[in-house]
Tab-separated table of C-alpha atoms in Angstrom:
chain	number	residue	atom	x	y	z
A	1	MET	CA	10.473	-1.536	48.880
A	2	ILE	CA	13.272	-0.956	46.394
A	3	PRO	CA	13.526	-4.616	45.248
A	4	TYR	CA	9.798	-4.669	44.553
A	5	LEU	CA	9.997	-1.511	42.456
A	6	ALA	CA	13.059	-2.894	40.648
A	7	LEU	CA	11.178	-6.095	39.794
A	8	SER	CA	8.244	-3.981	38.653
A	9	ALA	CA	10.434	-1.861	36.376
A	10	ALA	CA	12.252	-4.887	34.955
A	11	MET	CA	8.980	-6.689	34.249
A	12	PHE	CA	7.546	-3.607	32.564
A	13	MET	CA	10.601	-3.244	30.329
A	14	ILE	CA	10.620	-6.937	29.367
A	15	GLY	CA	6.975	-6.566	28.420
A	16	ALA	CA	7.656	-3.360	26.487
A	17	PHE	CA	10.487	-5.040	24.602
A	18	GLY	CA	8.238	-7.960	23.658
A	19	ALA	CA	5.366	-5.685	22.618
A	20	VAL	CA	7.599	-3.571	20.373
A	21	SER	CA	9.953	-6.163	18.874
A	22	ARG	CA	7.867	-9.305	18.340
A	23	ARG	CA	5.853	-9.785	15.171
A	24	ASN	CA	3.496	-12.488	16.395
A	25	LEU	CA	0.324	-10.713	17.529
A	26	LEU	CA	-0.447	-13.336	20.198
A	27	ILE	CA	2.922	-12.775	21.841
A	28	VAL	CA	2.472	-9.004	21.581
A	29	LEU	CA	-0.756	-9.346	23.588
A	30	MET	CA	1.013	-11.535	26.166
A	31	SER	CA	3.752	-8.902	26.473
A	32	ILE	CA	1.119	-6.275	27.204
A	33	GLU	CA	-0.165	-8.531	29.989
A	34	LEU	CA	3.383	-8.649	31.377
A	35	MET	CA	3.543	-4.841	31.397
A	36	LEU	CA	0.228	-4.574	33.253
A	37	ASN	CA	1.436	-7.114	35.795
A	38	GLY	CA	4.650	-5.199	36.381
A	39	VAL	CA	2.503	-2.234	37.377
A	40	ASN	CA	0.391	-4.463	39.629
A	41	ILE	CA	3.497	-5.499	41.587
A	42	ALA	CA	4.314	-1.859	42.286
A	43	LEU	CA	0.729	-1.106	43.332
A	44	VAL	CA	0.575	-4.014	45.778
A	45	ALA	CA	4.012	-3.175	47.206
A	46	PHE	CA	2.985	0.447	47.765
A	47	ALA	CA	-0.281	-0.677	49.358
A	48	TYR	CA	1.730	-2.797	51.784
A	49	HIS	CA	4.230	-0.045	52.406
A	50	TRP	CA	1.687	2.631	53.285
A	51	GLN	CA	-0.782	0.115	54.742
A	52	ASN	CA	-3.357	1.625	52.397
A	53	ILE	CA	-5.829	-0.818	50.892
A	54	GLU	CA	-6.639	1.445	47.940
A	55	GLY	CA	-3.744	-0.055	46.003
A	56	HIS	CA	-5.516	-3.405	45.994
A	57	VAL	CA	-8.616	-1.757	44.544
A	58	PHE	CA	-6.490	-0.332	41.758
A	59	VAL	CA	-5.054	-3.788	41.041
A	60	LEU	CA	-8.573	-5.198	40.731
A	61	MET	CA	-9.442	-2.395	38.279
A	62	VAL	CA	-6.323	-3.163	36.230
A	63	MET	CA	-7.292	-6.842	36.142
A	64	GLY	CA	-10.750	-5.938	34.845
A	65	VAL	CA	-9.324	-3.715	32.141
A	66	ALA	CA	-6.792	-6.404	31.194
A	67	ALA	CA	-9.550	-8.989	30.854
A	68	ALA	CA	-11.574	-6.691	28.605
A	69	GLU	CA	-8.502	-5.851	26.546
A	70	VAL	CA	-7.612	-9.514	26.017
A	71	ALA	CA	-11.179	-10.387	25.022
A	72	VAL	CA	-11.278	-7.695	22.329
A	73	GLY	CA	-7.683	-8.293	21.249
A	74	LEU	CA	-8.113	-12.013	20.750
A	75	ALA	CA	-11.374	-11.445	18.872
A	76	LEU	CA	-9.491	-9.040	16.584
A	77	ILE	CA	-6.776	-11.638	16.044
A	78	ILE	CA	-9.372	-14.282	15.122
A	79	ALA	CA	-11.086	-11.923	12.658
A	80	LEU	CA	-7.712	-10.983	11.200
A	81	PHE	CA	-6.604	-14.605	10.810
A	82	ARG	CA	-9.899	-15.506	9.131
A	83	ASN	CA	-9.455	-12.819	6.489
A	84	ARG	CA	-5.694	-12.820	5.977
A	85	LYS	CA	-4.474	-16.243	7.181
A	86	THR	CA	-1.675	-14.633	9.179
A	87	VAL	CA	-1.065	-13.205	12.648
A	88	ASN	CA	2.324	-11.775	11.727
A	89	THR	CA	2.552	-7.980	11.799
A	90	GLY	CA	5.262	-8.103	9.138
A	91	ASP	CA	2.659	-9.337	6.631
A	92	LEU	CA	-0.014	-6.833	7.581
A	93	THR	CA	0.991	-3.790	5.572
A	94	ASP	CA	-2.297	-2.863	3.884
A	95	LEU	CA	-2.134	0.754	5.002
A	96	LYS	CA	1.263	1.278	3.376
A	97	GLY	CA	0.865	3.683	0.458
B	1	MET	CA	18.014	-7.908	53.400
B	2	ILE	CA	15.799	-9.205	50.617
B	3	ASP	CA	12.994	-11.498	51.650
B	4	PRO	CA	13.982	-15.012	50.396
B	5	ILE	CA	10.438	-15.788	49.206
B	6	PHE	CA	10.435	-12.575	47.213
B	7	GLY	CA	13.920	-13.284	45.842
B	8	ALA	CA	12.967	-16.748	44.591
B	9	CYS	CA	9.705	-15.550	43.061
B	10	ALA	CA	11.361	-12.546	41.440
B	11	LEU	CA	13.980	-14.801	39.835
B	12	VAL	CA	11.343	-17.243	38.566
B	13	SER	CA	9.147	-14.470	37.197
B	14	LEU	CA	12.005	-12.632	35.476
B	15	VAL	CA	13.298	-15.800	33.786
B	16	SER	CA	9.756	-16.755	32.764
B	17	ALA	CA	9.067	-13.268	31.400
B	18	VAL	CA	12.219	-13.381	29.257
B	19	MET	CA	11.145	-16.795	27.969
B	20	VAL	CA	7.676	-15.423	27.136
B	21	VAL	CA	9.035	-12.741	24.830
B	22	THR	CA	11.707	-14.931	23.221
B	23	ARG	CA	9.835	-18.167	22.358
B	24	LYS	CA	8.888	-18.596	18.706
B	25	ASN	CA	5.852	-20.791	19.334
B	26	PRO	CA	3.032	-18.963	21.173
B	27	VAL	CA	2.043	-22.141	23.059
B	28	TYR	CA	5.372	-22.150	24.903
B	29	SER	CA	5.007	-18.423	25.539
B	30	ALA	CA	1.596	-18.992	27.112
B	31	LEU	CA	2.913	-21.740	29.386
B	32	TRP	CA	5.875	-19.606	30.521
B	33	LEU	CA	3.430	-16.770	31.110
B	34	MET	CA	1.464	-19.072	33.404
B	35	GLN	CA	4.568	-19.739	35.505
B	36	CYS	CA	5.285	-15.998	35.615
B	37	PHE	CA	1.763	-15.246	36.846
B	38	LEU	CA	1.924	-17.925	39.536
B	39	ALA	CA	5.180	-16.398	40.837
B	40	PHE	CA	3.444	-13.013	40.889
B	41	ALA	CA	0.593	-14.471	42.917
B	42	VAL	CA	3.066	-15.785	45.507
B	43	ILE	CA	4.604	-12.297	45.759
B	44	PHE	CA	1.118	-10.864	46.303
B	45	PHE	CA	0.444	-13.378	49.066
B	46	SER	CA	3.748	-12.539	50.736
B	47	LEU	CA	2.731	-8.860	50.724
B	48	GLY	CA	-0.479	-9.665	52.601
B	49	ALA	CA	-2.648	-9.225	49.507
B	50	THR	CA	-4.548	-12.481	49.952
B	51	PHE	CA	-7.685	-11.487	48.051
B	52	VAL	CA	-5.785	-9.858	45.200
B	53	GLY	CA	-3.462	-12.876	44.946
B	54	ALA	CA	-6.399	-15.271	44.749
B	55	MET	CA	-8.091	-13.084	42.126
B	56	HIS	CA	-4.825	-12.933	40.207
B	57	ILE	CA	-4.698	-16.722	39.955
B	58	LEU	CA	-8.390	-16.959	39.058
B	59	VAL	CA	-8.474	-14.162	36.490
B	60	TYR	CA	-5.064	-14.409	34.858
B	61	THR	CA	-4.128	-18.072	35.101
B	62	GLY	CA	-7.691	-19.340	35.116
B	63	ALA	CA	-9.387	-17.121	32.560
B	64	ILE	CA	-7.015	-15.049	30.454
B	65	LEU	CA	-4.438	-17.770	29.800
B	66	VAL	CA	-7.136	-20.337	29.004
B	67	LEU	CA	-8.535	-17.804	26.524
B	68	PHE	CA	-5.067	-17.460	24.980
B	69	LEU	CA	-4.635	-21.222	24.723
B	70	PHE	CA	-8.100	-21.596	23.184
B	71	VAL	CA	-7.325	-19.004	20.533
B	72	ILE	CA	-3.957	-20.637	19.797
B	73	MET	CA	-5.799	-23.940	19.418
B	74	LEU	CA	-8.448	-22.379	17.142
B	75	LEU	CA	-5.864	-20.718	14.914
B	76	ASN	CA	-3.786	-23.931	14.819
B	77	LEU	CA	-0.750	-22.134	13.393
B	78	LYS	CA	1.615	-24.235	11.331
B	79	GLU	CA	5.339	-23.648	11.324
B	80	HIS	CA	5.296	-21.618	8.086
B	81	GLU	CA	2.299	-19.588	9.264
B	82	LEU	CA	4.214	-18.232	12.250
B	83	GLY	CA	6.024	-15.913	9.858
B	84	SER	CA	9.448	-14.391	10.291
B	85	GLU	CA	10.585	-12.392	13.292
B	86	ALA	CA	12.612	-9.230	12.955
B	87	PRO	CA	16.330	-10.087	12.778
B	88	LEU	CA	18.280	-9.368	15.933
B	89	PRO	CA	20.390	-6.423	14.648
B	90	GLN	CA	17.183	-4.598	13.776
B	91	LYS	CA	16.022	-4.921	17.325
B	92	ALA	CA	17.696	-1.704	18.366
B	93	VAL	CA	14.810	-1.372	20.741
B	94	LEU	CA	16.474	-4.125	22.758
B	95	LEU	CA	19.316	-1.736	23.535
B	96	VAL	CA	16.901	0.940	24.672
B	97	CYS	CA	15.004	-1.497	26.893
B	98	VAL	CA	18.170	-2.966	28.407
B	99	ALA	CA	19.568	0.515	29.027
B	100	LEU	CA	16.373	1.716	30.705
B	101	THR	CA	16.117	-1.417	32.857
B	102	ALA	CA	19.775	-1.243	33.803
B	103	GLY	CA	19.336	2.406	34.691
B	104	ALA	CA	16.335	1.687	36.896
B	105	LEU	CA	17.998	-1.318	38.541
B	106	GLY	CA	21.280	0.530	39.027
B	107	TRP	CA	19.600	3.541	40.545
B	108	SER	CA	17.476	1.428	42.871
B	109	GLY	CA	20.448	-0.744	43.814
B	110	TYR	CA	22.400	2.393	44.640
B	111	GLN	CA	19.589	3.725	46.812
B	112	HIS	CA	19.232	0.314	48.456
B	113	TRP	CA	22.948	0.254	49.210
B	114	LYS	CA	22.814	3.779	50.602
B	115	MET	CA	19.932	2.786	52.838
B	116	GLU	CA	21.548	-0.459	53.994
B	117	SER	CA	24.798	1.290	54.776
B	118	GLY	CA	22.933	3.635	57.095
B	119	ARG	CA	23.113	6.826	55.105
B	120	THR	CA	19.928	8.787	55.261
B	121	PHE	CA	18.704	11.065	52.554
B	122	LYS	CA	15.589	12.909	51.549
B	123	GLY	CA	12.727	10.507	50.903
B	124	ALA	CA	14.307	7.652	52.827
B	125	ARG	CA	10.951	6.745	54.320
B	126	ILE	CA	9.684	5.488	51.019
B	127	LEU	CA	12.518	2.982	50.690
B	128	THR	CA	12.041	0.983	53.866
B	129	LEU	CA	9.328	-1.600	54.211
B	130	PRO	CA	7.826	-1.673	57.679
B	131	LYS	CA	8.962	-4.640	59.702
B	132	ARG	CA	6.785	-7.612	58.955
B	133	GLU	CA	4.553	-8.539	61.844
B	134	ALA	CA	1.586	-10.824	62.272
B	135	PRO	CA	-1.323	-9.226	60.407
B	136	LYS	CA	-3.722	-7.559	62.763
B	137	PRO	CA	-7.439	-7.614	62.078
B	138	VAL	CA	-8.699	-4.331	60.673
B	139	ALA	CA	-11.923	-2.885	62.045
B	140	LEU	CA	-14.235	-2.011	59.176
B	141	MET	CA	-15.720	1.454	59.490
B	142	ASP	CA	-18.677	3.112	57.845
B	143	ASP	CA	-17.849	6.642	56.759
B	144	LYS	CA	-20.767	8.127	58.720
B	145	ASN	CA	-22.023	5.675	61.292
B	146	GLY	CA	-18.830	4.302	62.860
B	147	PRO	CA	-18.034	0.575	62.930
B	148	LEU	CA	-19.818	-1.707	60.519
B	149	LYS	CA	-21.943	-4.368	62.187
B	150	GLY	CA	-22.078	-7.977	61.058
B	151	ASP	CA	-25.093	-10.286	61.215
B	152	ASP	CA	-24.369	-11.047	64.874
B	153	ASP	CA	-24.433	-7.297	65.655
B	154	LYS	CA	-20.745	-7.292	66.616
B	155	PRO	CA	-18.298	-4.836	64.997
B	156	MET	CA	-16.975	-6.384	61.800
B	157	THR	CA	-13.242	-7.041	61.410
B	158	SER	CA	-11.148	-8.440	58.602
B	159	ASP	CA	-7.569	-9.514	57.957
B	160	TRP	CA	-5.559	-6.799	56.272
B	161	GLY	CA	-5.986	-7.312	52.534
B	162	GLY	CA	-8.724	-9.867	53.094
B	163	VAL	CA	-11.980	-10.053	51.169
B	164	LYS	CA	-13.989	-7.923	53.604
B	165	HIS	CA	-11.317	-5.259	53.818
B	166	VAL	CA	-10.869	-4.901	50.068
B	167	GLY	CA	-14.612	-5.215	49.448
B	168	ARG	CA	-15.435	-2.464	51.914
B	169	GLU	CA	-12.981	-0.111	50.213
B	170	LEU	CA	-14.167	-1.138	46.754
B	171	PHE	CA	-17.897	-0.767	47.346
B	172	TYR	CA	-17.889	2.212	49.723
B	173	THR	CA	-15.214	4.456	48.268
B	174	HIS	CA	-14.804	3.255	44.692
B	175	ALA	CA	-18.297	2.066	43.795
B	176	PHE	CA	-18.632	4.364	40.775
B	177	PRO	CA	-15.384	3.295	39.028
B	178	PHE	CA	-16.419	-0.278	39.734
B	179	GLU	CA	-19.702	0.228	37.892
B	180	ILE	CA	-17.911	1.931	35.004
B	181	LEU	CA	-15.613	-1.095	34.841
B	182	SER	CA	-18.600	-3.412	34.611
B	183	MET	CA	-19.866	-1.379	31.651
B	184	LEU	CA	-16.439	-1.613	30.036
B	185	ILE	CA	-16.482	-5.396	30.356
B	186	ILE	CA	-20.017	-5.629	28.903
B	187	VAL	CA	-18.923	-3.519	25.937
B	188	ALA	CA	-15.809	-5.685	25.524
B	189	VAL	CA	-17.918	-8.855	25.528
B	190	PHE	CA	-20.233	-7.460	22.839
B	191	GLY	CA	-17.241	-6.232	20.857
B	192	GLY	CA	-15.577	-9.626	21.109
B	193	VAL	CA	-18.702	-11.413	19.860
B	194	VAL	CA	-19.223	-8.950	17.004
B	195	LEU	CA	-15.598	-9.175	15.882
B	196	ALA	CA	-15.116	-12.915	16.143
B	197	LYS	CA	-18.443	-14.147	14.826
B	198	ARG	CA	-18.466	-15.065	11.164
B	199	LYS	CA	-22.075	-14.057	10.469
B	200	LEU	CA	-24.182	-12.073	12.894
């Protein structure tokens, strides 16, 4: 059980690092996917450990939410690129006073 | 002892994940992400989650990554359009992430060692996986009427983690969240069309 949770934690932190430190919006979205998948590993491992199928249901829910999130996120990126010709968060400082 | 299949897949997925967040070009990131997801799917299969593993390949590798690659293709970013990344010294967040991961890994390694060396402690049950045995078919039960019957009027069974097993749990116990999720996806589809379309 412990190795599965360790992998889950490591994957979540790699994803968190990417989401916070990268400036390319596409890679930020991919990092968020990594974080969600780290959680999925823990859910499936717990489902196996307790022989409780509910964990699998949760994973399916997370997958649905991730799909919706990527659809909206990529649409936002396309709209942003059309208006500003950039997907770099360092260049998107319109709200700065 | 760590399962060798899990060890190999964990190594592959960790290396791939690091490559995802460090590549400059998003195309390479997407391809490394694909490898990471495939390793995840193998881990799911090895944990008896056959349906979830298959869905993981279909949804993530088949749909989400293709969507990513399509958007990368549509944007067609040139080298100068990628913009500059934050310089490494400014990435103090790296220290925080490494420290947190090292803390989690160290703690879990310590607990693993304690368990392997035969010391028991409070909560030890959570740390041991049950011994792997051949998956037994699960009898599918209705909450009120006892065993579910198939078309041939025999009690229905399923492999643990198989389609019937997960589907029974999903549609009997968690039908309402499932419907809410379908609404969320409909809203996301409309939102995606509204945002990405040039003129409505």
